[in-house]
XYZ file of C-alpha atoms in Angstrom:
625
model
C -163.957 -8.795 201.853
C -164.323 -9.254 205.837
C -163.673 -12.702 207.363
C -166.528 -11.771 209.388
C -169.215 -11.149 206.535
C -168.169 -13.367 203.718
C -169.479 -16.823 203.228
C -166.831 -18.904 201.062
C -167.429 -21.574 198.771
C -164.737 -23.498 200.161
C -162.331 -23.201 203.071
C -159.549 -25.598 203.161
C -158.130 -26.417 206.662
C -154.386 -26.962 206.412
C -151.412 -25.600 204.139
C -149.677 -28.696 203.682
C -149.551 -30.693 200.248
C -153.084 -31.862 200.374
C -154.229 -28.350 201.466
C -152.257 -26.745 198.660
C -153.182 -28.745 195.817
C -156.939 -28.706 197.430
C -156.907 -24.911 197.572
C -155.435 -24.297 194.030
C -157.922 -26.836 192.439
C -161.132 -25.336 194.231
C -159.920 -21.700 193.318
C -159.097 -22.810 189.793
C -162.629 -24.266 189.157
C -164.009 -20.765 190.168
C -165.015 -21.636 193.813
C -164.339 -18.623 195.969
C -161.635 -20.304 198.489
C -160.017 -19.661 201.977
C -156.904 -21.511 203.016
C -156.202 -21.376 206.472
C -153.040 -22.638 207.898
C -151.236 -21.935 211.478
C -148.173 -20.604 209.707
C -148.224 -19.027 206.188
C -144.328 -19.310 206.073
C -144.498 -23.260 206.069
C -146.952 -23.728 203.233
C -146.298 -27.075 201.425
C -143.453 -27.821 203.957
C -141.670 -31.193 203.163
C -141.740 -32.362 206.738
C -139.975 -35.720 206.094
C -137.761 -36.264 203.358
C -136.861 -33.877 200.601
C -138.178 -35.869 197.463
C -141.138 -36.374 195.527
C -142.202 -39.672 193.309
C -140.840 -43.167 193.654
C -142.429 -46.424 192.985
C -145.883 -45.931 192.150
C -145.876 -42.221 193.750
C -144.136 -40.745 190.554
C -146.991 -42.023 188.598
C -149.287 -40.229 190.972
C -147.332 -36.983 190.625
C -147.485 -37.411 186.778
C -151.680 -38.006 187.243
C -151.636 -34.882 189.391
C -149.806 -32.923 186.853
C -152.181 -34.323 184.008
C -155.302 -33.307 185.706
C -153.906 -29.565 186.294
C -152.474 -29.659 189.589
C -149.138 -28.062 190.608
C -147.209 -30.730 192.467
C -145.187 -31.904 189.239
C -144.540 -28.282 188.226
C -143.291 -27.135 191.641
C -141.134 -30.443 191.770
C -139.457 -29.705 188.217
C -138.708 -26.025 189.337
C -137.218 -26.940 192.589
C -135.396 -30.377 191.747
C -131.755 -30.912 192.563
C -131.836 -34.647 190.978
C -133.882 -36.732 188.876
C -133.925 -40.580 188.456
C -136.312 -42.858 186.402
C -136.453 -45.926 188.886
C -137.095 -49.416 187.439
C -135.836 -48.703 183.956
C -134.623 -52.390 183.641
C -138.056 -53.534 184.114
C -141.341 -53.072 181.936
C -142.905 -49.562 181.449
C -145.644 -50.225 183.763
C -142.835 -50.119 186.550
C -140.939 -46.985 185.212
C -141.461 -44.506 188.445
C -139.943 -40.809 188.141
C -138.370 -39.665 191.443
C -136.692 -36.146 192.266
C -134.805 -34.910 195.210
C -136.018 -31.382 195.978
C -134.423 -28.233 197.381
C -136.547 -28.287 200.440
C -136.788 -24.331 200.924
C -137.306 -23.509 197.382
C -140.201 -26.277 196.905
C -142.198 -24.461 199.712
C -141.264 -21.047 198.421
C -142.428 -22.031 194.889
C -145.721 -23.434 196.122
C -146.498 -20.276 197.970
C -145.884 -18.000 194.965
C -148.026 -20.168 192.756
C -150.965 -19.842 195.331
C -150.568 -16.260 195.979
C -150.811 -15.917 192.003
C -153.994 -17.934 191.752
C -157.283 -16.013 191.722
C -160.415 -16.918 193.843
C -157.846 -17.873 196.891
C -157.553 -16.012 199.949
C -155.317 -16.779 202.897
C -155.503 -16.485 206.658
C -153.089 -17.676 209.398
C -154.802 -18.957 212.395
C -155.529 -22.344 213.870
C -158.865 -24.063 213.384
C -160.386 -25.577 216.939
C -163.980 -26.250 215.867
C -166.410 -26.675 213.255
C -169.698 -25.260 212.492
C -172.839 -27.179 211.775
C -176.396 -26.906 210.793
C -177.812 -30.192 211.791
C -175.857 -32.703 209.309
C -174.427 -30.360 207.115
C -171.227 -28.216 207.650
C -171.341 -24.499 207.836
C -167.986 -23.113 208.406
C -165.052 -23.366 211.038
C -164.131 -21.760 214.417
C -160.503 -20.493 214.931
C -158.363 -20.253 217.876
C -158.902 -16.307 217.745
C -162.593 -16.889 218.236
C -163.564 -16.335 214.561
C -166.527 -18.057 212.957
C -165.749 -17.999 209.153
C -168.786 -19.223 207.016
C -168.472 -21.479 203.965
C -170.556 -23.905 201.647
C -167.957 -26.891 201.985
C -164.913 -27.322 204.079
C -161.857 -29.676 203.449
C -160.013 -30.861 206.302
C -156.241 -31.380 205.564
C -154.648 -31.482 209.064
C -151.777 -33.820 208.449
C -150.292 -34.861 211.511
C -151.458 -31.738 213.516
C -154.902 -33.351 215.046
C -153.812 -33.842 218.860
C -150.313 -34.450 217.659
C -148.043 -35.721 220.422
C -144.070 -35.811 219.551
C -141.933 -38.540 221.188
C -138.129 -38.208 221.490
C -136.935 -40.992 223.989
C -138.923 -40.279 227.372
C -139.814 -37.023 226.532
C -143.445 -36.413 225.294
C -144.815 -33.164 224.193
C -147.749 -31.866 222.090
C -147.084 -30.710 218.467
C -147.922 -30.957 214.800
C -144.387 -31.323 213.988
C -141.051 -30.050 215.372
C -141.326 -26.699 216.229
C -145.314 -26.320 215.610
C -148.230 -26.742 217.838
C -150.790 -29.378 217.733
C -154.252 -28.645 216.703
C -157.196 -29.439 218.966
C -160.850 -29.362 219.232
C -161.565 -30.889 215.467
C -161.513 -34.242 216.466
C -163.730 -33.841 219.471
C -166.300 -32.053 217.335
C -166.440 -34.772 214.673
C -166.733 -37.591 217.393
C -169.540 -35.786 218.740
C -171.160 -36.054 215.386
C -170.879 -39.805 215.412
C -167.397 -40.008 213.552
C -165.032 -42.935 214.584
C -161.547 -41.770 215.084
C -158.284 -43.487 215.796
C -154.754 -42.868 216.217
C -151.745 -43.573 213.835
C -147.569 -42.794 214.251
C -144.943 -41.804 211.749
C -141.270 -40.677 212.490
C -138.796 -38.638 210.924
C -134.887 -38.993 210.836
C -132.251 -36.744 212.396
C -130.868 -33.975 209.928
C -127.278 -33.537 210.202
C -124.343 -31.101 209.065
C -123.120 -32.300 205.654
C -119.767 -30.653 206.429
C -119.065 -33.106 209.134
C -119.594 -36.321 206.884
C -116.862 -38.265 205.248
C -118.432 -39.062 201.804
C -115.268 -41.076 200.542
C -116.403 -43.762 202.992
C -119.717 -43.960 201.005
C -121.179 -44.732 197.551
C -122.211 -41.881 195.342
C -125.488 -42.020 193.890
C -125.813 -39.588 190.821
C -128.825 -38.626 188.943
C -129.712 -40.165 185.530
C -127.316 -39.156 182.818
C -130.103 -37.883 180.558
C -132.736 -36.739 183.411
C -136.651 -36.288 182.485
C -138.857 -34.446 184.347
C -142.444 -34.478 185.917
C -144.783 -31.997 184.173
C -146.126 -32.675 180.798
C -145.979 -28.598 180.092
C -143.000 -27.002 178.640
C -142.896 -24.456 181.248
C -140.319 -26.557 183.216
C -137.281 -27.859 181.695
C -135.157 -31.011 182.720
C -131.999 -30.514 184.844
C -128.655 -29.559 183.454
C -126.868 -29.972 186.669
C -127.582 -32.366 189.586
C -126.553 -33.083 193.001
C -125.554 -36.449 194.211
C -127.000 -38.681 197.023
C -124.758 -41.198 198.904
C -125.351 -44.520 200.039
C -123.777 -46.021 203.225
C -124.965 -48.943 205.611
C -125.735 -49.831 209.448
C -123.561 -52.566 211.018
C -123.677 -54.809 213.821
C -122.184 -52.163 216.145
C -124.720 -49.522 215.080
C -127.524 -52.129 216.027
C -126.088 -53.355 219.327
C -125.785 -49.332 220.396
C -129.418 -48.988 219.289
C -130.658 -51.735 221.337
C -129.040 -50.107 224.397
C -132.049 -47.400 224.125
C -134.778 -49.786 223.862
C -135.836 -49.691 227.359
C -136.191 -45.838 226.862
C -137.940 -46.203 223.475
C -141.551 -45.127 223.508
C -141.764 -47.833 220.665
C -141.096 -50.400 222.979
C -141.918 -49.183 226.347
C -145.520 -49.030 225.634
C -146.030 -45.063 225.403
C -146.563 -45.351 221.612
C -149.732 -47.375 221.254
C -150.404 -46.666 217.473
C -149.644 -48.003 214.329
C -146.478 -46.917 212.479
C -145.880 -47.018 208.700
C -145.064 -50.798 207.808
C -142.938 -49.635 204.636
C -141.062 -46.962 206.161
C -140.321 -48.542 209.682
C -137.772 -46.766 212.350
C -134.564 -47.765 212.504
C -135.152 -49.527 215.977
C -138.128 -51.270 214.325
C -136.165 -52.683 211.498
C -133.388 -54.011 213.755
C -135.919 -55.595 215.875
C -138.191 -57.122 213.241
C -135.368 -57.979 210.797
C -132.849 -59.510 213.600
C -131.370 -61.936 210.982
C -130.173 -58.961 208.963
C -126.466 -57.408 209.809
C -126.998 -54.243 207.823
C -129.488 -51.724 206.567
C -129.305 -49.052 203.837
C -128.648 -45.291 204.980
C -129.264 -42.949 202.070
C -127.747 -39.569 202.631
C -129.800 -36.935 200.779
C -128.918 -33.098 200.481
C -131.596 -30.690 201.316
C -130.969 -28.213 198.556
C -128.613 -26.516 196.238
C -127.339 -23.944 198.937
C -127.444 -25.670 202.254
C -125.443 -28.207 204.138
C -128.297 -29.616 206.075
C -128.471 -33.521 205.129
C -131.664 -35.791 205.498
C -130.477 -39.222 206.903
C -133.003 -41.425 204.961
C -133.458 -44.959 206.829
C -132.720 -43.755 210.054
C -136.172 -42.578 211.080
C -136.195 -42.872 215.056
C -137.530 -41.657 218.153
C -134.697 -43.134 220.399
C -133.252 -40.783 223.264
C -130.801 -38.243 221.905
C -127.727 -39.804 223.527
C -128.618 -42.994 221.638
C -129.203 -41.294 218.432
C -125.855 -39.740 218.650
C -123.933 -42.698 219.571
C -125.326 -45.154 217.263
C -125.237 -42.960 214.167
C -121.347 -42.422 214.695
C -120.801 -45.949 214.171
C -122.024 -45.684 210.438
C -119.308 -45.325 207.915
C -118.700 -41.634 207.008
C -120.657 -40.372 210.154
C -117.762 -40.611 212.516
C -117.794 -36.996 213.406
C -121.274 -36.162 212.631
C -122.797 -32.814 213.886
C -126.670 -32.763 214.392
C -128.890 -30.219 213.309
C -132.235 -31.766 214.629
C -132.774 -35.226 216.287
C -135.079 -37.562 214.748
C -138.711 -38.174 216.379
C -142.009 -39.902 216.341
C -145.364 -38.364 216.099
C -148.668 -39.771 217.031
C -151.836 -37.929 215.615
C -155.713 -38.558 215.170
C -157.231 -40.036 211.836
C -160.546 -41.014 210.659
C -160.970 -44.415 209.220
C -161.741 -43.635 205.490
C -164.708 -46.260 205.167
C -166.577 -43.101 206.507
C -165.958 -41.442 203.103
C -167.785 -41.414 199.550
C -165.643 -41.744 196.450
C -165.651 -38.162 196.263
C -164.160 -37.892 199.629
C -167.144 -36.424 200.927
C -168.064 -37.498 204.344
C -171.157 -39.922 204.386
C -172.245 -38.361 207.935
C -171.903 -34.657 207.070
C -172.792 -32.813 203.752
C -170.316 -30.801 202.202
C -167.389 -31.878 204.576
C -164.168 -33.363 202.706
C -161.118 -35.187 204.183
C -157.687 -35.438 202.507
C -154.387 -36.791 203.199
C -153.016 -38.076 206.697
C -156.564 -37.510 208.279
C -157.479 -40.537 205.956
C -154.844 -42.644 207.284
C -152.295 -42.362 204.351
C -148.546 -41.590 204.280
C -146.620 -39.743 201.919
C -146.891 -36.122 199.968
C -147.979 -37.640 196.746
C -150.919 -39.609 198.034
C -151.871 -36.595 200.164
C -151.551 -34.042 197.283
C -153.737 -36.466 195.152
C -156.463 -36.562 197.714
C -156.203 -32.978 198.242
C -156.637 -32.448 194.283
C -159.549 -34.504 194.226
C -161.285 -33.149 197.367
C -160.758 -29.525 195.741
C -162.374 -30.532 192.571
C -165.473 -32.156 194.183
C -165.819 -29.417 196.925
C -166.019 -26.962 193.938
C -168.266 -29.196 191.860
C -170.527 -29.486 195.160
C -170.980 -26.018 195.662
C -171.903 -25.831 191.542
C -174.436 -28.413 192.213
C -172.676 -30.563 189.622
C -172.146 -34.493 189.660
C -168.989 -35.496 191.719
C -165.630 -36.022 189.602
C -164.442 -39.731 190.463
C -161.723 -41.676 188.921
C -162.046 -45.585 188.360
C -159.282 -48.223 189.315
C -158.770 -48.636 185.780
C -158.131 -45.061 185.018
C -155.614 -43.758 187.557
C -153.582 -44.695 190.560
C -155.474 -41.938 192.333
C -158.636 -44.121 191.411
C -156.778 -47.193 193.210
C -155.911 -45.126 196.083
C -159.335 -43.721 196.889
C -161.081 -46.805 196.234
C -158.726 -48.802 198.497
C -159.162 -46.411 201.341
C -163.049 -46.003 201.399
C -163.696 -49.722 200.373
C -161.042 -51.656 202.429
C -160.193 -48.931 204.901
C -156.666 -48.880 206.503
C -155.288 -49.743 209.932
C -151.804 -48.577 209.251
C -150.546 -45.502 207.293
C -151.411 -46.521 203.399
C -148.981 -46.249 200.837
C -149.310 -46.644 197.236
C -147.413 -49.360 195.236
C -147.601 -50.537 191.716
C -148.647 -53.956 192.853
C -151.913 -52.494 194.464
C -152.953 -51.455 190.861
C -154.337 -54.487 188.825
C -154.315 -52.502 185.667
C -150.597 -51.188 185.922
C -149.973 -51.655 182.237
C -152.763 -49.069 181.424
C -151.712 -46.910 184.276
C -148.083 -45.881 183.417
C -146.202 -42.799 184.233
C -145.800 -42.026 180.324
C -149.491 -41.849 179.605
C -151.315 -40.087 182.534
C -151.667 -37.079 180.137
C -153.631 -39.122 177.435
C -155.809 -40.640 180.351
C -156.745 -37.886 182.312
C -156.089 -34.311 180.797
C -159.365 -34.733 178.844
C -161.506 -35.501 181.900
C -160.014 -32.501 183.670
C -160.196 -30.324 180.498
C -164.052 -31.269 180.569
C -164.212 -29.953 184.336
C -162.608 -26.542 183.345
C -159.432 -27.296 185.448
C -156.690 -28.325 182.745
C -155.738 -25.595 180.452
C -156.358 -25.482 176.759
C -152.545 -25.787 176.386
C -152.543 -29.039 178.256
C -155.519 -30.402 176.069
C -153.735 -29.220 172.775
C -150.610 -30.794 173.572
C -152.537 -34.211 174.262
C -154.215 -33.861 171.040
C -150.937 -33.535 169.518
C -149.332 -36.301 171.051
C -152.308 -38.434 169.944
C -151.896 -37.549 166.346
C -148.177 -37.890 166.030
C -148.015 -41.264 167.933
C -150.831 -42.613 165.280
C -148.992 -40.909 162.576
C -145.742 -42.866 163.300
C -147.567 -46.203 163.982
C -149.381 -45.949 160.690
C -145.909 -45.416 159.204
C -144.273 -48.367 160.450
C -147.225 -50.689 159.711
C -146.790 -49.358 155.996
C -143.169 -49.193 155.645
C -141.697 -52.123 154.154
C -137.690 -52.663 154.517
C -135.389 -54.636 152.475
C -132.984 -57.447 153.894
C -130.135 -55.200 152.785
C -131.552 -52.318 155.128
C -132.281 -54.269 158.303
C -130.058 -57.277 158.607
C -126.818 -55.229 159.544
C -128.900 -54.258 162.541
C -130.042 -57.409 163.198
C -126.831 -59.213 162.897
C -125.043 -56.647 164.984
C -127.783 -57.732 167.865
C -127.135 -61.419 167.350
C -130.556 -61.666 165.878
C -131.672 -63.970 162.886
C -131.697 -61.960 159.856
C -134.732 -61.763 157.360
C -134.651 -63.424 154.131
C -137.354 -61.011 152.248
C -138.860 -57.484 152.378
C -140.785 -57.149 155.915
C -142.921 -54.391 157.249
C -140.815 -52.402 160.119
C -143.682 -52.737 162.534
C -143.144 -56.182 163.052
C -139.189 -55.944 163.189
C -139.588 -53.332 165.681
C -141.965 -55.558 168.092
C -138.845 -57.725 168.759
C -138.233 -57.518 172.532
C -134.342 -57.470 171.984
C -134.601 -54.419 169.899
C -134.990 -50.472 170.708
C -136.431 -48.204 168.543
C -132.827 -46.199 168.466
C -131.402 -49.366 167.012
C -133.448 -48.521 163.829
C -132.832 -45.021 163.473
C -130.091 -46.126 160.980
C -132.571 -46.702 158.570
C -132.718 -43.442 156.614
C -136.358 -43.350 155.282
C -137.388 -43.771 158.999
C -135.018 -41.044 160.267
C -135.929 -38.509 157.574
C -139.892 -39.289 158.425
C -139.098 -38.696 162.241
C -137.397 -35.452 161.215
C -139.995 -33.990 158.721
C -142.639 -34.461 161.229
C -140.957 -33.013 164.157
C -141.289 -36.342 166.353
C -139.771 -36.124 169.701
C -138.727 -38.628 172.139
C -141.745 -38.603 174.085
C -143.766 -39.995 171.083
C -140.903 -42.573 170.129
C -141.520 -43.855 173.816
C -145.166 -44.140 173.182
C -144.963 -45.950 169.834
C -142.149 -48.394 171.471
C -144.452 -49.330 174.262
C -147.409 -49.768 171.887
C -145.153 -52.288 169.772
C -143.921 -54.287 172.341
C -146.685 -54.167 174.871
C -149.905 -53.756 172.712
C -151.051 -57.512 173.536
C -150.716 -56.923 177.350
C -152.543 -53.709 177.105
C -155.660 -54.808 175.011
C -156.021 -57.630 177.676
C -155.904 -55.351 180.680
C -158.451 -52.954 178.782
C -160.706 -56.141 178.189
C -160.589 -56.967 181.763
C -161.308 -53.419 182.857
C -164.370 -53.233 180.475
C -165.753 -56.389 182.134
C -165.232 -55.102 185.682
C -166.645 -51.671 184.732
C -169.968 -53.443 183.686
C -170.146 -54.212 187.211
C -169.412 -50.743 188.182
C -172.553 -49.605 186.256
C -174.674 -51.864 188.329
C -175.510 -49.469 191.105
C -176.917 -50.403 194.791
C -179.162 -47.870 196.138
C -177.994 -45.871 199.194
C -180.530 -47.138 201.482
C -180.482 -50.641 200.309
C -181.088 -53.022 203.506
C -178.831 -55.930 203.361
C -180.148 -57.599 206.503
C -183.038 -58.689 204.433
C -180.838 -60.484 201.895
C -180.562 -63.889 204.004
C -178.461 -65.693 201.520
C -175.543 -63.072 202.436
C -172.885 -64.513 204.717
C -173.245 -62.580 208.109
C -169.659 -61.016 207.685
C -170.737 -59.524 204.171
C -174.194 -58.226 205.779
C -172.030 -56.523 208.489
C -169.377 -55.120 205.989
C -171.795 -53.969 203.479
C -174.226 -52.203 205.824
C -171.073 -50.391 207.332
C -169.596 -49.462 204.031
C -172.715 -48.803 201.847
C -171.086 -49.448 198.306
C -172.349 -47.734 195.561
C -171.849 -50.483 193.170
C -171.722 -54.159 192.689
C -168.013 -53.674 191.767
C -166.997 -51.678 194.939
C -168.954 -54.316 196.832
C -166.912 -57.076 195.503
C -163.752 -55.240 196.717
C -164.641 -55.229 200.353
C -162.748 -57.416 202.593
C -165.088 -60.364 203.694
C -167.436 -60.096 200.636
C -167.139 -63.470 198.650
C -167.841 -64.181 194.788
C -170.809 -65.768 196.088
C -172.161 -62.858 197.910
C -171.489 -60.795 194.786
C -173.898 -63.305 192.859
C -176.686 -63.075 195.166
C -176.361 -59.095 195.102
C -176.249 -59.384 191.367
C -179.498 -61.521 191.597
C -181.072 -58.742 193.887
C -180.004 -55.918 191.705
C -181.987 -57.667 188.614
C -178.882 -59.171 186.868
């Protein structure tokens, strides 16, 4: 098949985390897909830290896996350490995180993509877009090729008019060692799109052989590590590499301040907004002047490399200042640099210009995913890529878009936040952004999402069978506990060992197991229960589901009830051509915001900043409710 004569169903521009998931999803749903990237050696490159997951981000990776994406599988296959964060809190807060081998991660992703049917590759830079009126029809490349497509997904990362800053030096680039992408922004702005600039940064990478780990605190992985993917093709780690923790100090801060007059952050050369929750080290000591130290996480880049990622020391200060300041950190006295830190500015498009499907409102069949939408983080990008890939394939098949509600997935929260509220700084997901986080736990992403993805034809039959088995065994164990009576002779030794009040007569084990001071493992000395678990081949994953149900069913039911109420508003549609200027009872700000964002439902309208409850009531009257 020739690039000159083929019309693809979907072209994906960019081979980062968003582009890789988009290309895989689109191709796996039967769409003839082309992935165009500047450098095929850098597919799914971890441009920043060598890790996946973390608070709320870990939930997103599990959701991607449950939907049939690959980020969880690749992370499991290339992990060098695994941790379940927030285990001391309730299960809604538990968040998986893994350190990855950077080189293996990219290699594993490429191997998976190369084995994907319906997926072609092409190495080139896209510098223009082809339109027929208000419909995308393809792309133009740097070599002058015009490649036709029914739909296009832009996942350009930090490459759109990318500008790298190190001290007083500035040069074009999408990341260190790679050129920027030009032409796409200009074509979109000419079509009426609004664009903006954002900034992100990265720390130095150093030679681990030059560090003194005896001056740092070791941070090993979990004793019994878990994994991301629900599929048995990946296994938990049996060996792990440790990270280390050290701190900046007042000397570090004073040395960093010496370079402030040459810092692009402070001398006006960088005008765009950086990530609030991952600030540069100079930004931290400027904004939090009262703090006399900041954490520095020393993260290995893989199994077989000495390269170290200095997490917490993101900076665009001049090289000599980076060099001096980092040597004042305990353990870094004799450090050797591999790469200096830098900041990068790039174009993005305010995401209020998108529909829930991630298709643009202005141009049909054009989708945006990842940092082009103002997000930060591999996980947020991968989730958007997956959803854009699914929806681009569905669009070419003349099917309805696949949209996740806020009560169904963190991915639903992420996309709804972006298109409804927009973002003026790089958006990062947190558990606090999700009003239904007790429903959206990392442990039940497969139960929530795999049936939906299976209906689309993306999640495999094996995934669906495992979900059904998980449901059946969870119900089986809950029913057993509800019906099993235990005598005081059986249970009181367990209760007294935990300093709990003993029972005076036989009681259903379900009631006893719901006590917050008990964990399920405390009950396994009851022979009948132990035999039942063994006979029915019930594993730790099922036991975890049952324990969460026992202890949190009240909270879960309350959240479900709240979600159902709001979902009723989700079912009150607003016509796309509705004229808000005629509704004089709406506040001026509400009319302005509603006209700009064009919400598709009353529920979405209620989440727009500046739309008050009284405005929502007015809209409900107009919609016949």
